[in-house]
Coordinates of C-alpha atoms and ligand atoms in Angstrom, one line a residue:
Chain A
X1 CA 24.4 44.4 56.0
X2 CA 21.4 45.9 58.2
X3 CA 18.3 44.1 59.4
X4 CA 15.4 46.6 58.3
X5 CA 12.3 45.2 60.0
X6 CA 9.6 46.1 57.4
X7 CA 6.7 44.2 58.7
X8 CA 4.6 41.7 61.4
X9 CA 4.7 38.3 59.4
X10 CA 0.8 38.1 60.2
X11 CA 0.5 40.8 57.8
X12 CA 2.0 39.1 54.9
X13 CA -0.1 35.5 55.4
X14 CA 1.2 32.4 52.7
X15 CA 0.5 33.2 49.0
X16 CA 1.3 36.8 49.9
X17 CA 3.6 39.5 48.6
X18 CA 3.8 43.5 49.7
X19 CA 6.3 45.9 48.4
X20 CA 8.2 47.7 50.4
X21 CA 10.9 50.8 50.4
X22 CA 13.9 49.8 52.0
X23 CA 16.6 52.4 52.2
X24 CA 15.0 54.1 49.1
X25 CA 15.5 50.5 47.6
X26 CA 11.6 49.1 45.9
X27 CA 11.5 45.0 47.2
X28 CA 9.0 42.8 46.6
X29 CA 8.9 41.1 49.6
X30 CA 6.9 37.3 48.9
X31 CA 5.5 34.5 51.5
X32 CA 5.9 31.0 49.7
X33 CA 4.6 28.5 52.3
X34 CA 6.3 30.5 55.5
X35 CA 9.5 31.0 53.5
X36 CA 10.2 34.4 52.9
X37 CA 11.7 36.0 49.7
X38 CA 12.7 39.5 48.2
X39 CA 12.9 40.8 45.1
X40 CA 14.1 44.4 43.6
X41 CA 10.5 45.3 42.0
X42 CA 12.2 46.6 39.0
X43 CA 12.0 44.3 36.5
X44 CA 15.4 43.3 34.7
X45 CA 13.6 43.7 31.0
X46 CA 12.7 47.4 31.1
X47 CA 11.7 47.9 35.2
X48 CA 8.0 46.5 35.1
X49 CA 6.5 46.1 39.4
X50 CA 7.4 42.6 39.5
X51 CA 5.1 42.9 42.3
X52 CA 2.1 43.8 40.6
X53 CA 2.5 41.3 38.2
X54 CA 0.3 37.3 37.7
X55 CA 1.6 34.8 40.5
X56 CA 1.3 31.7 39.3
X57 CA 3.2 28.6 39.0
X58 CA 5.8 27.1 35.8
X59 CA 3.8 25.9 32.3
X60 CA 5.6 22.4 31.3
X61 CA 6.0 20.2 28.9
X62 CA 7.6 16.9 27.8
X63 CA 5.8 16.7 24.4
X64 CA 4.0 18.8 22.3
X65 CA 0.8 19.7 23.3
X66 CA 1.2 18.7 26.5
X67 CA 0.3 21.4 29.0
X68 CA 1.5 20.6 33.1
X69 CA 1.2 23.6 35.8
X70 CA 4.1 23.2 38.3
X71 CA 5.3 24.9 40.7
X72 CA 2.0 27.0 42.2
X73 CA 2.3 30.6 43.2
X74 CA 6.3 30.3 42.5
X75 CA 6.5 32.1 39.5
X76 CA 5.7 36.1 39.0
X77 CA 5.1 37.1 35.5
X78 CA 6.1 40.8 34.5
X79 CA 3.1 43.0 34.5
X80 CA 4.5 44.7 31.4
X81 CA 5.5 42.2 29.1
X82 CA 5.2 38.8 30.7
X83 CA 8.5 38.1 31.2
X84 CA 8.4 34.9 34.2
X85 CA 10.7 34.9 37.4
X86 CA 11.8 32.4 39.7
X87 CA 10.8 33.9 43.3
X88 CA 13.1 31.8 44.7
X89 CA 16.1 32.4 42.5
X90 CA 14.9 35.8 41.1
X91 CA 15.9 34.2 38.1
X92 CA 14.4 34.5 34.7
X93 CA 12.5 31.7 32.8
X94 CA 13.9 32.2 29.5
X95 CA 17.3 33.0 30.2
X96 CA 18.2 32.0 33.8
X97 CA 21.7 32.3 33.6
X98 CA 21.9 35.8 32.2
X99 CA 18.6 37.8 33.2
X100 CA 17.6 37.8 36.5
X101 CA 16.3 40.2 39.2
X102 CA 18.6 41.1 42.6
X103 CA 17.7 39.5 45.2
X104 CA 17.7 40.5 48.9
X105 CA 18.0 38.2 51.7
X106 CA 14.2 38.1 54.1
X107 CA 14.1 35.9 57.2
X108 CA 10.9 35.6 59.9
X109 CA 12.7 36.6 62.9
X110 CA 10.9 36.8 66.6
X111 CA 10.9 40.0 68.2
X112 CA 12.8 38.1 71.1
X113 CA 15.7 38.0 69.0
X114 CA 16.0 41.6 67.4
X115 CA 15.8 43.2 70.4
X116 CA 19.1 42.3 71.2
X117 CA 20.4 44.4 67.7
X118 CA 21.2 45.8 65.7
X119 CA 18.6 46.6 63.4
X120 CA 16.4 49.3 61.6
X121 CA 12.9 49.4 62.2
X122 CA 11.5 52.9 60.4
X123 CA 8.0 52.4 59.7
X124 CA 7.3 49.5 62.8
X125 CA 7.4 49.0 66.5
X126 CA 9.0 46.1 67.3
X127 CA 7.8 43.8 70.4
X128 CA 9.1 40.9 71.8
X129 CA 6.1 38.4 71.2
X130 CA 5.6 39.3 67.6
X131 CA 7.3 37.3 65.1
X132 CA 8.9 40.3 62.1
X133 CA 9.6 40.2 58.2
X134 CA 13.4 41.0 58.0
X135 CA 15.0 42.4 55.1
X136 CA 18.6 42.6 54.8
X137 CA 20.6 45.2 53.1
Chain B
X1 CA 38.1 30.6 -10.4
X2 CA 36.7 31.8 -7.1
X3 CA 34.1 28.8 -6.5
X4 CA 36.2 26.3 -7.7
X5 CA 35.6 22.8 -5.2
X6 CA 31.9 24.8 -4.1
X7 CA 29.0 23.0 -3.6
X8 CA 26.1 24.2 -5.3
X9 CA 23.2 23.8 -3.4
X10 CA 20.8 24.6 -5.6
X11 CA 20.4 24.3 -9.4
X12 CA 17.1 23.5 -11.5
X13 CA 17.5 21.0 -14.3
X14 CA 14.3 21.9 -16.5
X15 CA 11.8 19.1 -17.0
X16 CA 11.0 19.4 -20.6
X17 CA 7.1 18.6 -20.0
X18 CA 4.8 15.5 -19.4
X19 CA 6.1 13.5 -22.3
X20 CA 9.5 13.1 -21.3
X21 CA 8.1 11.4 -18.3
X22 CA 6.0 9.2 -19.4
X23 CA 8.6 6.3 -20.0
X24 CA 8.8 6.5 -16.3
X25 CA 5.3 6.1 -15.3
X26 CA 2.8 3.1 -14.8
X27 CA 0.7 2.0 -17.5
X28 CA -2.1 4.0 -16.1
X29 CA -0.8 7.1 -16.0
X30 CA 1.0 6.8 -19.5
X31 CA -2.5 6.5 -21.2
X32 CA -4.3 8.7 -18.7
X33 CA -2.0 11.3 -19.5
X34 CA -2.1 10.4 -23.4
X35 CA -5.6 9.8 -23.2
X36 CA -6.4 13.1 -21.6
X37 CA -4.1 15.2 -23.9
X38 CA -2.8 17.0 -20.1
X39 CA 0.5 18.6 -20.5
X40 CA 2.4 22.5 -18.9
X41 CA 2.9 21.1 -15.2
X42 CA 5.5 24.1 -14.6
X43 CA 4.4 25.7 -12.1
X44 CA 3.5 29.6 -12.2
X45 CA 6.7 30.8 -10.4
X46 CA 8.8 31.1 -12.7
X47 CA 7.0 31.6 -16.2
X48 CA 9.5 30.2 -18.9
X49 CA 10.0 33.7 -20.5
X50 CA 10.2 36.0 -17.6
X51 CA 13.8 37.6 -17.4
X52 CA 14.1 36.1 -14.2
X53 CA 13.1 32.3 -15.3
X54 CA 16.6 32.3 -17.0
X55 CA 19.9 34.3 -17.5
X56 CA 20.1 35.5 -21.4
X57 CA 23.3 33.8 -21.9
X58 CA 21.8 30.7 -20.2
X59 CA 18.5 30.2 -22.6
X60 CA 17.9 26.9 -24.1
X61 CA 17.6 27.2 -27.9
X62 CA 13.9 26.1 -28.9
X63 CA 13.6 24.7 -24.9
X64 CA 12.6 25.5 -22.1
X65 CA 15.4 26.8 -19.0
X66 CA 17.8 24.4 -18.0
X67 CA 16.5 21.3 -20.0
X68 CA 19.7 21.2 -21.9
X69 CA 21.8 18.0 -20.1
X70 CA 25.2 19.1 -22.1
X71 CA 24.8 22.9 -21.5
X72 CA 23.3 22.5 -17.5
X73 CA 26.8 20.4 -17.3
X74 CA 29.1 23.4 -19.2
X75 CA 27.5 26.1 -17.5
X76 CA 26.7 25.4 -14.1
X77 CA 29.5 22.8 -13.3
X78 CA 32.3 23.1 -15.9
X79 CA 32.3 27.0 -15.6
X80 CA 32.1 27.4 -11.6
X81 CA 34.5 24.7 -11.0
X82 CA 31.6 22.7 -8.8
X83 CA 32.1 20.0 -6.8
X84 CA 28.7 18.8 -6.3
X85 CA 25.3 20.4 -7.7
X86 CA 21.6 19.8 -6.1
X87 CA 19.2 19.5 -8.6
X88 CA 15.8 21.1 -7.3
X89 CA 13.4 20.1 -10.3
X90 CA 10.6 22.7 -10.5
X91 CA 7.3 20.7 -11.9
X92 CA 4.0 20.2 -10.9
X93 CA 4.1 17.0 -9.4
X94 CA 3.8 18.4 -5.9
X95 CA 1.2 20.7 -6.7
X96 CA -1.1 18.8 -8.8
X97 CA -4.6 18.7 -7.1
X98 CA -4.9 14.8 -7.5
X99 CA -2.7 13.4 -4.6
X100 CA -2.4 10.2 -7.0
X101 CA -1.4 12.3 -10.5
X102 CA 0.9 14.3 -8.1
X103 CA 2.5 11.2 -6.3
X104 CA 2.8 9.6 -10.2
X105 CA 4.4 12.8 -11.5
X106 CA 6.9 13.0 -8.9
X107 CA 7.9 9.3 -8.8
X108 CA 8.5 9.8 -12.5
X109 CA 10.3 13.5 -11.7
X110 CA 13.0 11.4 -9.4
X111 CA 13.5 8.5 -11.6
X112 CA 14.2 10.3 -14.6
X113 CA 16.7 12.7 -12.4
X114 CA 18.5 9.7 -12.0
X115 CA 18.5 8.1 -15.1
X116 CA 19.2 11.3 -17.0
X117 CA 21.1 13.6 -15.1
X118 CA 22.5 12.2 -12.4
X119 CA 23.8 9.1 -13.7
X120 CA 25.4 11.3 -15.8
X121 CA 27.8 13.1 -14.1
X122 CA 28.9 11.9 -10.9
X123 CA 28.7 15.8 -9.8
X124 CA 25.2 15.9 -9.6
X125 CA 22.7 15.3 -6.3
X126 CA 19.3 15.5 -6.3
X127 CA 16.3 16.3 -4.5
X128 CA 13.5 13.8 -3.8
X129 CA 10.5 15.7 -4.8
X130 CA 7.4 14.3 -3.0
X131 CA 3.3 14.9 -3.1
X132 CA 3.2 17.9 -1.0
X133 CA -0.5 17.4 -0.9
X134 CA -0.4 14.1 0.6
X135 CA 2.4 13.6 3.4
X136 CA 1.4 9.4 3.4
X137 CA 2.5 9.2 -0.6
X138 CA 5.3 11.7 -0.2
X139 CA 6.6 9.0 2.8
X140 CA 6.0 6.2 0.4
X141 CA 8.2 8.2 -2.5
X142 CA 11.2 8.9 0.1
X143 CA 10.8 5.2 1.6
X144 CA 11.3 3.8 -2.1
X145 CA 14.4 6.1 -3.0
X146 CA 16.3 6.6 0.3
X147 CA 18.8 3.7 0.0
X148 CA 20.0 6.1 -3.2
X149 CA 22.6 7.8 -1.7
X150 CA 22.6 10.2 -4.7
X151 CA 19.1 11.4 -3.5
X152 CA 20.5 14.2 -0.4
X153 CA 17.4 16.0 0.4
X154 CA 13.1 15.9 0.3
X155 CA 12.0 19.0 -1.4
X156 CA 8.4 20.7 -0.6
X157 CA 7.1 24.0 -1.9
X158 CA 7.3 26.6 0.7
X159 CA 3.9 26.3 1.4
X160 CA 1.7 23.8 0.8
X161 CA -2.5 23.3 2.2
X162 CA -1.6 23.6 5.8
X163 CA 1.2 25.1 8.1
X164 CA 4.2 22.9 7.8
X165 CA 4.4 22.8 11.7
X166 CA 1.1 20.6 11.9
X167 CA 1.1 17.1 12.7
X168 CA -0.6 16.3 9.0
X169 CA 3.2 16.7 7.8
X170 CA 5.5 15.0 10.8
X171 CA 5.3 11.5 8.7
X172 CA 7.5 13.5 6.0
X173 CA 10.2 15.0 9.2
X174 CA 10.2 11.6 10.6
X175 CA 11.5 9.9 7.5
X176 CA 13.8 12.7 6.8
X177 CA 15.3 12.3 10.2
X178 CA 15.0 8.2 9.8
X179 CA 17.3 8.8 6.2
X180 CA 19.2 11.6 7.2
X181 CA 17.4 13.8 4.5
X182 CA 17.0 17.6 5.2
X183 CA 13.9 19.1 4.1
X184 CA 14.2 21.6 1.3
X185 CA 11.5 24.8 1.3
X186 CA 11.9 26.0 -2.1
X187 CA 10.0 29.2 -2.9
X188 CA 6.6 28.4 -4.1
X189 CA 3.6 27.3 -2.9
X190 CA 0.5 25.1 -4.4
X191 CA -0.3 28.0 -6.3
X192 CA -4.4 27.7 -5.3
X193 CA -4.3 29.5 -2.1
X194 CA -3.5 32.7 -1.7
X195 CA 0.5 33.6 -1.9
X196 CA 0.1 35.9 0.7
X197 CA -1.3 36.6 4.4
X198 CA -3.2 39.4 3.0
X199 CA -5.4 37.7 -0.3
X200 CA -4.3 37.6 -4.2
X201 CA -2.0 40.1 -5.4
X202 CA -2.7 41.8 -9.3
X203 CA 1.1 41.5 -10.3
X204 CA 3.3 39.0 -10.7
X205 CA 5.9 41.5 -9.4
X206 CA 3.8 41.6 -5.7
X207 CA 3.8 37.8 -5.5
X208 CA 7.8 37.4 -6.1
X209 CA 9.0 40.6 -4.0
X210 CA 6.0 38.7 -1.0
X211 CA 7.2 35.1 -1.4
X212 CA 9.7 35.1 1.3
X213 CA 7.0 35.8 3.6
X214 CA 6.1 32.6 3.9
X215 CA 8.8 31.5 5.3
X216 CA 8.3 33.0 8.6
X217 CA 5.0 31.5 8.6
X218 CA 6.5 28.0 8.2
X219 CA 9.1 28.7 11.2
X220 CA 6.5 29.6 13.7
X221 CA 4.7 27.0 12.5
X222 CA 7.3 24.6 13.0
X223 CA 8.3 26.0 16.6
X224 CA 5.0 26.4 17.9
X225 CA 3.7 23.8 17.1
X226 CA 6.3 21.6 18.6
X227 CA 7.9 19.9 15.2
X228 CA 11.2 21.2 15.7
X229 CA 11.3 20.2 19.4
X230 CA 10.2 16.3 18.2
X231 CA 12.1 16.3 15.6
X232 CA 15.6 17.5 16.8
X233 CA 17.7 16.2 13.8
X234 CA 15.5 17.5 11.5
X235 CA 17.2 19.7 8.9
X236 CA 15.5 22.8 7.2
X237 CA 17.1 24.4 3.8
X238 CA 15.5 27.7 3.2
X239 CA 16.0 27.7 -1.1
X240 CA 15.5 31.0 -2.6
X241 CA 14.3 32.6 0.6
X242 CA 16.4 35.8 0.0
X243 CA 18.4 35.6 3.6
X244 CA 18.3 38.7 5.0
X245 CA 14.7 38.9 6.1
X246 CA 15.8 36.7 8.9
X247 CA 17.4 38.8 11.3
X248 CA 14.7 40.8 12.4
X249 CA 12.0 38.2 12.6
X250 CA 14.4 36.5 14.7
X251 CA 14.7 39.3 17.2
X252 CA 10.5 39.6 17.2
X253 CA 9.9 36.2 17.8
X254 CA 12.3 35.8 20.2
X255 CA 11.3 39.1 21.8
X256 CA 7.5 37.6 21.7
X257 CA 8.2 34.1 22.9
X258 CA 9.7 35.8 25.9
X259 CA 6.6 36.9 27.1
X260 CA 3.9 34.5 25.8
X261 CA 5.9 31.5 26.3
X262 CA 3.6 29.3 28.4
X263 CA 1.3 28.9 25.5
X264 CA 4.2 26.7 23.9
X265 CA 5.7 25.4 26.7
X266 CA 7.7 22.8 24.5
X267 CA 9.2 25.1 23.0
X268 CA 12.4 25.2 25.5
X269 CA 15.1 27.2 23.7
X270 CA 14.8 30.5 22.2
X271 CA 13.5 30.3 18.9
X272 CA 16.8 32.3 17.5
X273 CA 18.6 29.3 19.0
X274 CA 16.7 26.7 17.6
X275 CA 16.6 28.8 13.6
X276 CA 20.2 28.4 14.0
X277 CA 19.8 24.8 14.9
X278 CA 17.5 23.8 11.7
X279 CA 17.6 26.1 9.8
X280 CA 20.3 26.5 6.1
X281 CA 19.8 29.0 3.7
X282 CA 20.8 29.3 -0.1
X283 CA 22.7 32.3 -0.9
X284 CA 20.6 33.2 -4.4
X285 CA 18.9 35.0 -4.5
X286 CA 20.1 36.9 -1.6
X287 CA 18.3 40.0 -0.8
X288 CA 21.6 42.0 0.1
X289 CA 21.9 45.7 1.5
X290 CA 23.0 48.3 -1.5
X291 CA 26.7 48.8 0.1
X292 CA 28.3 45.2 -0.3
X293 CA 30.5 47.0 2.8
X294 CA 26.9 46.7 4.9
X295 CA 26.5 43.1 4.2
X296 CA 28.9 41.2 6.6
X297 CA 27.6 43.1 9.3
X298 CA 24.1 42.2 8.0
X299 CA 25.1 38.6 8.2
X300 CA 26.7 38.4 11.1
X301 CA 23.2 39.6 12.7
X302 CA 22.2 35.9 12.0
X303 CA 24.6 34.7 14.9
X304 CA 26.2 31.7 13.3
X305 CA 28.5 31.3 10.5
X306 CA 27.1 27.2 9.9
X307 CA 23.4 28.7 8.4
X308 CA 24.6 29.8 4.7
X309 CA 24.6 27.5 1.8
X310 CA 26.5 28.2 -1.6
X311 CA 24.5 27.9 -4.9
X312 CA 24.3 29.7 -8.2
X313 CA 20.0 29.1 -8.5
X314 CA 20.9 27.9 -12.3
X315 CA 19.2 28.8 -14.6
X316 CA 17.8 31.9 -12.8
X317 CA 19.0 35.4 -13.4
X318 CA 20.0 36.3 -9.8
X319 CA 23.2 37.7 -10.7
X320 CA 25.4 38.2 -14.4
X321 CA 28.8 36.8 -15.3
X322 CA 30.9 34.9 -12.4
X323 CA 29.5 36.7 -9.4
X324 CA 27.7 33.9 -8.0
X325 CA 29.7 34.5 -4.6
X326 CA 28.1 38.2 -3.2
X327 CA 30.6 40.8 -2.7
X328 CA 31.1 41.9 1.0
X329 CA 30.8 38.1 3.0
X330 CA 34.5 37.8 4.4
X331 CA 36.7 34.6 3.6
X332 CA 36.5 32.3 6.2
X333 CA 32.3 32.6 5.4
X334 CA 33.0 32.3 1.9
X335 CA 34.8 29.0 2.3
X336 CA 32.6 27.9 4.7
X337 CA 29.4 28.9 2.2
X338 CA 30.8 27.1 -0.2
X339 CA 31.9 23.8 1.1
X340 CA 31.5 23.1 5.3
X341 CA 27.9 24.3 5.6
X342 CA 27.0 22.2 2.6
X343 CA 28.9 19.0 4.1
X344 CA 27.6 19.3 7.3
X345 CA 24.3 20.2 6.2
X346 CA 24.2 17.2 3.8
X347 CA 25.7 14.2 5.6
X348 CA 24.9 12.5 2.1
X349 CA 27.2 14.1 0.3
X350 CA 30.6 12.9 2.5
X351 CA 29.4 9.6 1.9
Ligands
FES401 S1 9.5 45.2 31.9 FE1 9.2 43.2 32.6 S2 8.9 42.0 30.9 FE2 9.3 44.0 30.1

């Protein structure tokens, strides 16, 4: 596993989500409250940009007829064909234990830390008083 | 014989016409009926002399198909070696436009049934046949006759004024599930709205090869709209559907559901999953591929071996001599066909 520092996390604010090419590798790097997550932006179904697709939170139901939004700005559907993913699990909606996208590991780490190494910084400069979006692959 | 011990899940014992049902009417509707002179309640789907109305060797002398007690009993029992048959009576009771007439009709369809037929022969079930134009009467009807255990199942016509899925009908899948009744869909409709998505067809021919159509309007209906997720006991029987449309409409409205599913977020499982959880389907007529070698494969598309359920469709012409059984479905299916699926489908009939 290397660190690839792909970002300042005042560039990705809450809400947020930026794709990024990480060793060749397409993520969809996401900001859920300060929590960072990452996503392969190929979509399991037939490789849709997850990234590009409707954030927006889970459609519920107890009864019929009943419609309940949980779960705000967790959910990205497939631009292509609406497919809905967990961006916390990378798992899908409809079949969670079967179809769901690779995830990669993203941590907020302070520039303090990093410079003590190792880790990949390609498209950044890294300073100590900056806090950075870390990617792990 | 190869059926021998089968349950036949669907045979039509002919109702002779209005007359025969009078003794089991109210005094209003004997006169009224009298009075009026009304009489040909069969309804248009199978037109007494078309081939397909009745096998050659199975006509009626001087009746009409399958009004014959002693000949039903030789032909369709006797000869197949059945266990148990389901009568599905074919009349106009729940198509008549006058919820009332059509409620009076089918109380006297189901009592004669029993008096008749299946007191009997101890081999015979029946259907409940119930107002399909008025879901408060056709509750009433399965209310009064569910403590008959001989009664197994509520039949509707496939398609009725409104999408089965709509609330209008849940009285009807709440009793069924209260009596442990599956519904029976039998091929058919009110016959005053157009058979098809698309307007009236010319030909007879159009409207027979189209009817299974509606099926897959009454299973999105129903899983749309929420019935089958309320009503999770609830039993389907597809009669005379022809089976192998099923497949691929399963694969598109899974495929579609996938996408568009917050619009129906009720609908929690796949709706493959929850076809295979409802939904039993008679095995004539079955629509089958022209090599019987293509046919298991076929099947097996459907992704359970519990879905099929044996019958002959007597007096129908779906098929000549013994070959009530399809060639091409493998043993183990076959028995299952024939007597599981039935048994677990009909938790009546164990009784
Ligand atoms: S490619 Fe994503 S849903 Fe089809």
């Amino acid at each position: 596993m290397t660190r690839h520092v792909v970002a300042a996390v005042r560039d990705l604010p809450p809400g947020g989500r930026k794709l990024f090419s990480v060793r060749g590798r397409p993520i969809a790097v996401f900001n859920l409250e300060g929590q960072f997550y990452g996503l392969l932006n190929r979509c399991p179904h037939q490789g849709g940009s997850l990234c590009e697709g409707l954030l927006t939170g889970l459609v519920l139901a107890d009864t019929p007829g009943e419609y309940r939004m949980e779960r705000a700005g967790e959910i990205i559907r497939c631009p292509w064909h609406g497919w809905e993913f967990d961006i916390r699990t990378g798992q899908s909606w409809c079949e969670p234990d079967k179809i769901a996208v690779r995830q990669f590991p993203v941590q907020a780490t302070s520039g303090q830390a990093l410079v003590q190494g190792p880790y990949v910084a390609e498209t950044i400069a890294v300073s100590v008083e900056e806090h950075y979006i870390v990617v792990e692959i | 014989m190869l059926t021998s011990g089968a349950i036949d899940c669907d045979i039509h014992p002919g109702v002779p016409g209005i007359k025969t049902l009078l003794p089991y009417m109210s005094a209003h509707w004997q006169s009224a009926f009298i009075e009026r002179g009304m009489d040909g309640f069969d309804p248009a789907s199978y037109p007494p002399n078309a081939p397909i109305s009745c096998r050659a060797d199975w006509r009626v002398s001087g009746g009409k198909p399958g009004t014959d007690f002693a000949q039903l009993q030789r032909q369709a029992l006797d000869h197949f070696g059945t266990r148990f048959a389901i009568c599905n009576p074919l009349y106009g009771g729940p198509m008549a436009v006058s919820e009332t007439m059509g409620a009076a009709i089918c109380s006297a369809t189901n009592d004669w049934i029993a008096a008749e037929w299946l007191a009997r022969d101890p081999r015979l079930r029946a259907s409940i046949v119930v107002p399909a134009q008025a879901p408060h009467l056709a509750v009433e009807e399965i209310e009064r006759l569910a403590s008959d255990q001989r009664f197994v199942q509520i039949l509707l016509p496939a398609a009725a004024e409104m999408p089965y899925g709509k609330r209008y009908y849940w009285p009807i899948y709440q009793a069924a599930e209260k009596y442990d009744l599956p519904i029976g869909l039998h091929t058919g409709s009110l016959f005053r709205h157009a058979p098809t998505s698309n307007g009236w067809p010319s030909q007879y021919l159009h409207d027979y090869v189209a009817a299974h159509q509606v099926f897959e309007d009454q299973l999105l209906s129903l899983i749309y709209e929420g019935a089958l997720t309320k009503f999770d006991r609830l039993r389907l029987v597809f009669l005379e559907s022809g089976v192998t449309w099923l497949p691929g409409f399963l694969w598109r409205a899974n495929k579609t559901w996938r996408g568009v599913r917050p619009e129906v977020p009720w609908v929690k499982a796949a709706p493959a999953e929850l076809v295979r959880h409802h939904v039993r389907l008679t095995m004539q007529p079955l629509d089958a591929p022209p090599d019987a070698a293509d046919l298991g494969f076929v099947l097996d598309q459907l992704g359970s071996d519990d879905m099929l359920l044996f019958a002959t469709d007597y007096p129908h012409w779906q098929f000549d001599g013994d070959a009530a059984l399809p060639a091409g479905i493998d043993a183990g299916l076959v028995r299952k066909m024939m007597v599981d699926n039935p048994l677990a489908t009909y938790a009546r009939l164990g009784k």
